[in-house]
Every structure is written in structure tokens, then in C-alpha cells.
Amino acid sequence: MGETRHTRVLIIGSGPAGYTAGVYASRAMLAPILVQGIQPGGQLTITTEVENWPGDTEVQGPDLMVRMEAHARAMGTEIISDHISALDLSQRPFTATGDGGTTYTADAVILATGAQAKWLGLPSEERFKGFGVSACATCDGFFYRGKEVVVIGGGNTAVEEALFLTNFASKVTVIHRRDSFRAERILQDRLFKNPKIEVIWNHTVEEILGDDAPLGVTGVRIRDTLTAAERTVPCAGFFVAIGHAPASELVKDQLELHAGGYVKVTPGSTATSIPGVFAAGDLTDHVYRQAVTSAGMGCMAALDAERWLATAG
Ligand code: FAD
Ligand code: NAP
């Protein structure tokens, strides 16, 4: 049987929200434990340049997260490489079960489990995942040197992924279901100026086409949303960039959630429907979903936890 660790504040997640909560909870002398999960550093570790983190005109996402981790550690956060597979919020102290065999008990919990990439849900997407289908250009772009790739989506992620892929691919085709992007204007301007990128508006992807031996993608069948006409776009790589869904699996039957799975918090605070449980970052935010807003909510969660522990905990 594994060991049991008790902490005043358990922080679950190591993105900007989790690490910032760690900095603040440590400075409040709460000696927090932070469990990193399977993506230490969170979503920013799968991107390159970040240009909107205040104080850094440009910083590499993975570098920023290494700095945040070091900051939280230096302030006194105990950072543990583990993944929480179960969380019991029905009684205090709250109990979390780690994959590594450790049981964590906590007087207060800060949930900062962020969000994960969404997939289209096509059977052909499943078939070629890891064999031409990817949701991370930074991770997999290198495999497509000199080849044609397709990106689907119209938000910041899709535009950034398309721009990044021009470093490797001979051609990048962006397919979007509407006739305008929702990405920031500065990113759109860069995309439209890039001669390697073609945009196909008003189309959906119906099927990813490919071979079995060796398993790999050869193209995508797309459909015009206005005329219903179908055609094939050849490509060796297919990058899905259609947004992210909150990682609320651990708490979906225990806390009140918004439609879409985002954890509900009292407006202006990080308090969830269970006293002593706080939520921060992309897990609770379907509007802003930025590193800086997540970090801000991480700060709020630690301050909320500190105040709650001082009175109730
Ligand atoms: P996340 O960063 O999603 O981190 C979640 C953490 O929770 C991870 O560490 C994960 O391991 C952990 N976790 C999940 N489940 C468990 C579990 N069961 N047990 C333990 N741990 C768990 N924002 C910007 O402001 N600027 C940008 O330039 C920018 N670029 C981006 C580029 C890409 C490709 C993507 C995908 C996003 C980008 N964003 C950007 C958005 C930004 O990354 C997010 O808003 C931010 O990372 C959210 O932080 P978070 O702390 O809420 O969660
Ligand atoms: P997003 O903003 O939610 O955009 C998702 C895009 O995918 C939308 O264009 C959407 O189309 C499209 N889409 C959704 N479901 C689809 C489906 N089933 N089929 C086809 N297309 C589909 O997601 P995101 O781009 O991942 O960004 C998430 C958050 O992270 C945002 O808040 C963003 O600002 C942030 N982020 C910031 C940066 C940055 O600051 N540089 C970089 C990356 C991400 P519609 O437009 O028609 O809805």
C-alpha cells in the first residue's frame, strides 16, 4: 500500500494557474503540494513563441513554464510528478488518489487541470492518430518536412499551428467551416501574408484518407457548406486545431458545471459548489482562456483558499 500525504492545500495541475496558486499559497505559509499531471507545465509546453505574457515581448512557452515551476518551488511549493486518478470531495479532508500509489488528503483543494485538445470525432481521425493525424504542430511538425499538410480550425491555435508548420511543410492548407477566422488580427495578418498558406473557407472535413501499409494519411475529403460539393485535398499530415475542452473528468459528478463541462465558480471568486474546493484557469473559463488570465485565477484561488482555511478550515 502507498503512503498517505496530508497538506493544507492540494493544487492539482501545473499550468499557469497551478504554478501561480503555488507561489501565492507558499507565501501564505500553507506549504502546498502541487501534483503536476501528465503534462508538466500544461498547454504552453506544446507551443513555441508566446508574445502576450506581460514582461516578455517574446518567450518560448516551454521556457516560461520551466521558470514558473522554478518560481513556485523556490517559494516553497512541493511539486510532485504524479497524476490524480480519483478525487473524493464528499467529506473533509478531501482525498485524492495518485497513479503513483500515494493518497493525498487536503483541507482545501485548488483544481487547475486546464483543458485538452478537442477532436473532430471521425472514425478515420481515430484510425490515423499518431500516423498523420495530430493536435500538436510543435510536437509533430518536424515529420512533415517538404510535405503538404492541412490544418482545421479558425481560432488562434489553428492560425499559429499553420504559421509554425510553414517552417517544415511545402504547403499548408487551412480549412475552416466559416468565412472568417476568430483568431487575433495580428495572427491573421501574418497568415494571409505567408505565401505557403492557402485558406479554404466554408468547408468541413468529412473523412481523412490514407493507406494501411504503411499506415499514413494521403488526403482529406472536404465538403462545401454552401453547395455540399465534395473534393479531396492531398496531404501527408492533418492537424486538428478546433479548440479545447475543460479537463473536468475528476469532478464532473461532484461539482456544478456549466454546459461544456467548465467548472462553475461564484462570479468574482474561484469558489466552486463545494466549500474548500477552488477552481482556476481554463478548467473554469470558457471566455478568455489565456495564460495570463489563468495565472490571475491561480492567484485568486490561493487567496480564496487562504481566507477560507482561516475561517472554516
Ligand atoms: P493548462 O495549461 O491546461 O494545464 C493543466 C495542467 O493540469 C497540466 O499540467 C496537466 O498535467 C494537469 N492535469 C490535468 N489533469 C490532471 C490530473 N488528473 N491530475 C494531475 N494533474 C492534471 N495563451 C496565451 O496567453 N498566449 C499564448 O500564446 C498561448 N498559446 C497557446 C498555444 C497553444 C498551442 C495552446 C494549446 C494554448 C495556448 N494558449 C496561449 C492558452 C494557454 O496555454 C492556456 O490558457 C493556459 O495554459 C491555461 O492554463 P491552466 O493552468 O488553466 O491549464
Ligand atoms: P477556439 O478559439 O475555441 O477556436 C476553435 C476554432 O475551431 C473555431 O474557429 C471553431 O470554428 C473551430 N471549430 C470548433 N469545432 C469545430 C468542428 N467540430 N469542426 C470544425 N471546426 C471547428 O480554440 P483555440 O484556437 O484552441 O483557442 C483556445 C483559447 O486559447 C482561446 O482563448 C485562444 O485565444 C487561446 N490561445 C491564445 C493564443 C495566443 O494568444 N496567441 C494562441 C492559442 C490559443 P468557429 O469559429 O466557427 O466557432
Short mmCIF file of N, CA, C and O in Angstrom, two decimals, residues 160-224:
data_model
loop_
_atom_site.label_atom_id
_atom_site.label_comp_id
_atom_site.label_asym_id
_atom_site.label_seq_id
_atom_site.Cartn_x
_atom_site.Cartn_y
_atom_site.Cartn_z
N GLU A 160 -1.85 29.84 -35.50
CA GLU A 160 -0.46 29.68 -35.04
C GLU A 160 0.13 28.35 -35.52
O GLU A 160 1.29 28.28 -35.90
N GLU A 161 -0.69 27.31 -35.48
CA GLU A 161 -0.18 25.99 -35.93
C GLU A 161 0.17 26.07 -37.41
O GLU A 161 1.20 25.55 -37.84
N ALA A 162 -0.69 26.72 -38.20
CA ALA A 162 -0.44 26.83 -39.64
C ALA A 162 0.86 27.59 -39.89
O ALA A 162 1.70 27.16 -40.69
N LEU A 163 1.04 28.71 -39.19
CA LEU A 163 2.26 29.50 -39.37
C LEU A 163 3.49 28.69 -38.98
O LEU A 163 4.50 28.68 -39.70
N PHE A 164 3.40 27.98 -37.88
CA PHE A 164 4.54 27.19 -37.41
C PHE A 164 4.88 26.09 -38.43
O PHE A 164 6.04 25.83 -38.72
N LEU A 165 3.84 25.48 -39.00
CA LEU A 165 4.07 24.37 -39.93
C LEU A 165 4.76 24.82 -41.21
O LEU A 165 5.39 24.00 -41.90
N THR A 166 4.68 26.11 -41.55
CA THR A 166 5.37 26.58 -42.76
C THR A 166 6.89 26.46 -42.61
O THR A 166 7.62 26.51 -43.59
N ASN A 167 7.37 26.27 -41.39
CA ASN A 167 8.82 26.05 -41.19
C ASN A 167 9.26 24.71 -41.76
O ASN A 167 10.44 24.50 -42.01
N PHE A 168 8.32 23.80 -41.94
CA PHE A 168 8.67 22.45 -42.39
C PHE A 168 7.98 22.09 -43.71
O PHE A 168 8.61 21.60 -44.63
N ALA A 169 6.69 22.33 -43.77
CA ALA A 169 5.88 21.82 -44.87
C ALA A 169 6.11 22.61 -46.15
O ALA A 169 6.49 23.79 -46.12
N SER A 170 5.86 21.96 -47.30
CA SER A 170 5.96 22.68 -48.58
C SER A 170 4.71 23.53 -48.79
O SER A 170 4.76 24.57 -49.43
N LYS A 171 3.59 23.08 -48.24
CA LYS A 171 2.34 23.86 -48.36
C LYS A 171 1.45 23.56 -47.15
O LYS A 171 1.39 22.41 -46.70
N VAL A 172 0.78 24.59 -46.65
CA VAL A 172 -0.14 24.41 -45.53
C VAL A 172 -1.53 24.90 -45.98
O VAL A 172 -1.67 26.05 -46.40
N THR A 173 -2.51 24.02 -45.92
CA THR A 173 -3.88 24.42 -46.27
C THR A 173 -4.69 24.50 -44.98
O THR A 173 -4.74 23.52 -44.23
N VAL A 174 -5.30 25.65 -44.75
CA VAL A 174 -6.16 25.79 -43.57
C VAL A 174 -7.61 25.65 -44.03
O VAL A 174 -8.03 26.35 -44.96
N ILE A 175 -8.33 24.75 -43.39
CA ILE A 175 -9.74 24.54 -43.74
C ILE A 175 -10.58 25.04 -42.58
O ILE A 175 -10.36 24.65 -41.43
N HIS A 176 -11.52 25.94 -42.90
CA HIS A 176 -12.35 26.50 -41.83
C HIS A 176 -13.83 26.42 -42.22
O HIS A 176 -14.17 26.62 -43.38
N ARG A 177 -14.67 26.18 -41.23
CA ARG A 177 -16.09 25.93 -41.54
C ARG A 177 -16.87 27.19 -41.84
O ARG A 177 -18.01 27.13 -42.29
N ARG A 178 -16.28 28.36 -41.55
CA ARG A 178 -16.97 29.64 -41.83
C ARG A 178 -16.15 30.46 -42.83
O ARG A 178 -15.17 29.96 -43.37
N ASP A 179 -16.54 31.75 -43.01
CA ASP A 179 -15.80 32.57 -43.96
C ASP A 179 -14.94 33.62 -43.26
O ASP A 179 -14.51 34.58 -43.89
N SER A 180 -14.73 33.46 -41.96
CA SER A 180 -13.80 34.37 -41.27
C SER A 180 -13.22 33.65 -40.06
O SER A 180 -13.86 32.74 -39.51
N PHE A 181 -12.02 34.09 -39.71
CA PHE A 181 -11.36 33.50 -38.54
C PHE A 181 -11.79 34.22 -37.27
O PHE A 181 -12.14 35.40 -37.31
N ARG A 182 -11.67 33.52 -36.14
CA ARG A 182 -11.85 34.20 -34.86
C ARG A 182 -10.49 34.52 -34.22
O ARG A 182 -10.44 35.08 -33.14
N ALA A 183 -9.42 34.15 -34.89
CA ALA A 183 -8.07 34.40 -34.35
C ALA A 183 -7.79 35.91 -34.28
O ALA A 183 -8.42 36.71 -34.99
N GLU A 184 -6.84 36.30 -33.43
CA GLU A 184 -6.46 37.71 -33.30
C GLU A 184 -6.00 38.26 -34.65
O GLU A 184 -5.36 37.54 -35.43
N ARG A 185 -6.25 39.56 -34.87
CA ARG A 185 -5.93 40.17 -36.16
C ARG A 185 -4.45 40.07 -36.51
O ARG A 185 -4.07 39.85 -37.65
N ILE A 186 -3.59 40.24 -35.51
CA ILE A 186 -2.15 40.22 -35.79
C ILE A 186 -1.74 38.86 -36.35
O ILE A 186 -0.92 38.76 -37.26
N LEU A 187 -2.36 37.81 -35.84
CA LEU A 187 -2.03 36.46 -36.32
C LEU A 187 -2.62 36.25 -37.72
O LEU A 187 -1.98 35.68 -38.60
N GLN A 188 -3.85 36.72 -37.92
CA GLN A 188 -4.46 36.59 -39.24
C GLN A 188 -3.62 37.30 -40.30
O GLN A 188 -3.41 36.77 -41.39
N ASP A 189 -3.13 38.51 -39.97
CA ASP A 189 -2.31 39.26 -40.93
C ASP A 189 -1.08 38.45 -41.33
O ASP A 189 -0.73 38.37 -42.51
N ARG A 190 -0.45 37.84 -40.35
CA ARG A 190 0.75 37.03 -40.65
C ARG A 190 0.39 35.86 -41.55
O ARG A 190 1.12 35.51 -42.46
N LEU A 191 -0.75 35.26 -41.27
CA LEU A 191 -1.17 34.09 -42.06
C LEU A 191 -1.44 34.49 -43.51
O LEU A 191 -0.96 33.85 -44.45
N PHE A 192 -2.19 35.58 -43.69
CA PHE A 192 -2.56 35.96 -45.06
C PHE A 192 -1.33 36.39 -45.87
O PHE A 192 -1.31 36.28 -47.09
N LYS A 193 -0.29 36.86 -45.19
CA LYS A 193 0.93 37.29 -45.90
C LYS A 193 1.84 36.12 -46.24
O LYS A 193 2.81 36.29 -46.97
N ASN A 194 1.56 34.95 -45.68
CA ASN A 194 2.51 33.84 -45.87
C ASN A 194 2.20 33.10 -47.17
O ASN A 194 1.12 32.52 -47.33
N PRO A 195 3.14 33.11 -48.13
CA PRO A 195 2.86 32.51 -49.45
C PRO A 195 2.68 31.00 -49.41
O PRO A 195 2.15 30.42 -50.36
N LYS A 196 3.11 30.35 -48.33
CA LYS A 196 2.96 28.88 -48.26
C LYS A 196 1.57 28.45 -47.80
O LYS A 196 1.25 27.27 -47.80
N ILE A 197 0.75 29.44 -47.35
CA ILE A 197 -0.54 29.05 -46.75
C ILE A 197 -1.71 29.38 -47.68
O ILE A 197 -1.82 30.49 -48.20
N GLU A 198 -2.58 28.38 -47.88
CA GLU A 198 -3.83 28.61 -48.60
C GLU A 198 -4.98 28.38 -47.61
O GLU A 198 -4.90 27.48 -46.77
N VAL A 199 -6.02 29.23 -47.70
CA VAL A 199 -7.18 29.04 -46.82
C VAL A 199 -8.36 28.57 -47.66
O VAL A 199 -8.65 29.15 -48.71
N ILE A 200 -9.02 27.54 -47.21
CA ILE A 200 -10.27 27.10 -47.85
C ILE A 200 -11.39 27.40 -46.86
O ILE A 200 -11.47 26.80 -45.79
N TRP A 201 -12.24 28.36 -47.23
CA TRP A 201 -13.34 28.79 -46.36
C TRP A 201 -14.57 27.90 -46.54
O TRP A 201 -14.73 27.25 -47.57
N ASN A 202 -15.44 27.94 -45.58
CA ASN A 202 -16.77 27.30 -45.69
C ASN A 202 -16.70 25.82 -46.06
O ASN A 202 -17.47 25.35 -46.89
N HIS A 203 -15.77 25.11 -45.45
CA HIS A 203 -15.68 23.67 -45.70
C HIS A 203 -15.52 22.90 -44.39
O HIS A 203 -14.89 23.38 -43.46
N THR A 204 -16.10 21.73 -44.38
CA THR A 204 -15.89 20.82 -43.24
C THR A 204 -15.13 19.59 -43.74
O THR A 204 -15.16 19.28 -44.93
N VAL A 205 -14.47 18.94 -42.81
CA VAL A 205 -13.75 17.71 -43.16
C VAL A 205 -14.67 16.53 -42.92
O VAL A 205 -15.20 16.37 -41.82
N GLU A 206 -14.85 15.74 -43.95
CA GLU A 206 -15.76 14.58 -43.86
C GLU A 206 -15.02 13.31 -43.53
O GLU A 206 -15.52 12.44 -42.83
N GLU A 207 -13.79 13.19 -44.07
CA GLU A 207 -13.05 11.94 -43.86
C GLU A 207 -11.56 12.19 -44.10
O GLU A 207 -11.19 12.97 -44.98
N ILE A 208 -10.76 11.53 -43.31
CA ILE A 208 -9.31 11.57 -43.54
C ILE A 208 -8.97 10.31 -44.32
O ILE A 208 -9.37 9.20 -43.94
N LEU A 209 -8.27 10.51 -45.42
CA LEU A 209 -8.00 9.39 -46.32
C LEU A 209 -6.56 8.93 -46.14
O LEU A 209 -5.68 9.73 -45.80
N GLY A 210 -6.32 7.65 -46.34
CA GLY A 210 -4.95 7.18 -46.18
C GLY A 210 -4.77 5.74 -46.57
O GLY A 210 -5.69 5.07 -47.05
N ASP A 211 -3.52 5.29 -46.35
CA ASP A 211 -3.14 3.91 -46.67
C ASP A 211 -2.98 3.10 -45.40
O ASP A 211 -2.74 3.65 -44.32
N ASP A 212 -3.05 1.77 -45.59
CA ASP A 212 -2.86 0.86 -44.45
C ASP A 212 -1.42 0.41 -44.28
O ASP A 212 -0.95 0.20 -43.16
N ALA A 213 -0.73 0.23 -45.41
CA ALA A 213 0.62 -0.34 -45.30
C ALA A 213 1.59 0.49 -46.15
O ALA A 213 1.59 0.32 -47.37
N PRO A 214 2.38 1.36 -45.52
CA PRO A 214 2.35 1.68 -44.10
C PRO A 214 1.17 2.60 -43.78
O PRO A 214 0.72 3.35 -44.65
N LEU A 215 0.74 2.54 -42.52
CA LEU A 215 -0.39 3.37 -42.09
C LEU A 215 -0.01 4.85 -42.23
O LEU A 215 0.99 5.29 -41.67
N GLY A 216 -0.79 5.61 -42.97
CA GLY A 216 -0.47 7.02 -43.15
C GLY A 216 -1.54 7.75 -43.92
O GLY A 216 -2.34 7.15 -44.64
N VAL A 217 -1.53 9.09 -43.76
CA VAL A 217 -2.54 9.95 -44.38
C VAL A 217 -2.11 10.35 -45.79
O VAL A 217 -0.94 10.64 -46.03
N THR A 218 -3.07 10.36 -46.71
CA THR A 218 -2.77 10.82 -48.07
C THR A 218 -3.62 12.03 -48.46
O THR A 218 -3.34 12.71 -49.45
N GLY A 219 -4.69 12.30 -47.70
CA GLY A 219 -5.52 13.45 -48.04
C GLY A 219 -6.74 13.56 -47.14
O GLY A 219 -6.93 12.73 -46.24
N VAL A 220 -7.55 14.60 -47.42
CA VAL A 220 -8.81 14.73 -46.68
C VAL A 220 -9.94 15.01 -47.67
O VAL A 220 -9.75 15.75 -48.64
N ARG A 221 -11.07 14.41 -47.38
CA ARG A 221 -12.26 14.69 -48.19
C ARG A 221 -13.03 15.79 -47.49
O ARG A 221 -13.36 15.67 -46.30
N ILE A 222 -13.27 16.90 -48.22
CA ILE A 222 -13.93 18.05 -47.59
C ILE A 222 -15.23 18.37 -48.32
O ILE A 222 -15.41 18.01 -49.49
N ARG A 223 -16.09 19.08 -47.58
CA ARG A 223 -17.43 19.36 -48.12
C ARG A 223 -17.70 20.86 -48.00
O ARG A 223 -17.50 21.46 -46.93
N ASP A 224 -18.18 21.43 -49.11
CA ASP A 224 -18.54 22.85 -49.13
C ASP A 224 -19.83 23.03 -48.34
O ASP A 224 -20.84 22.39 -48.66
#
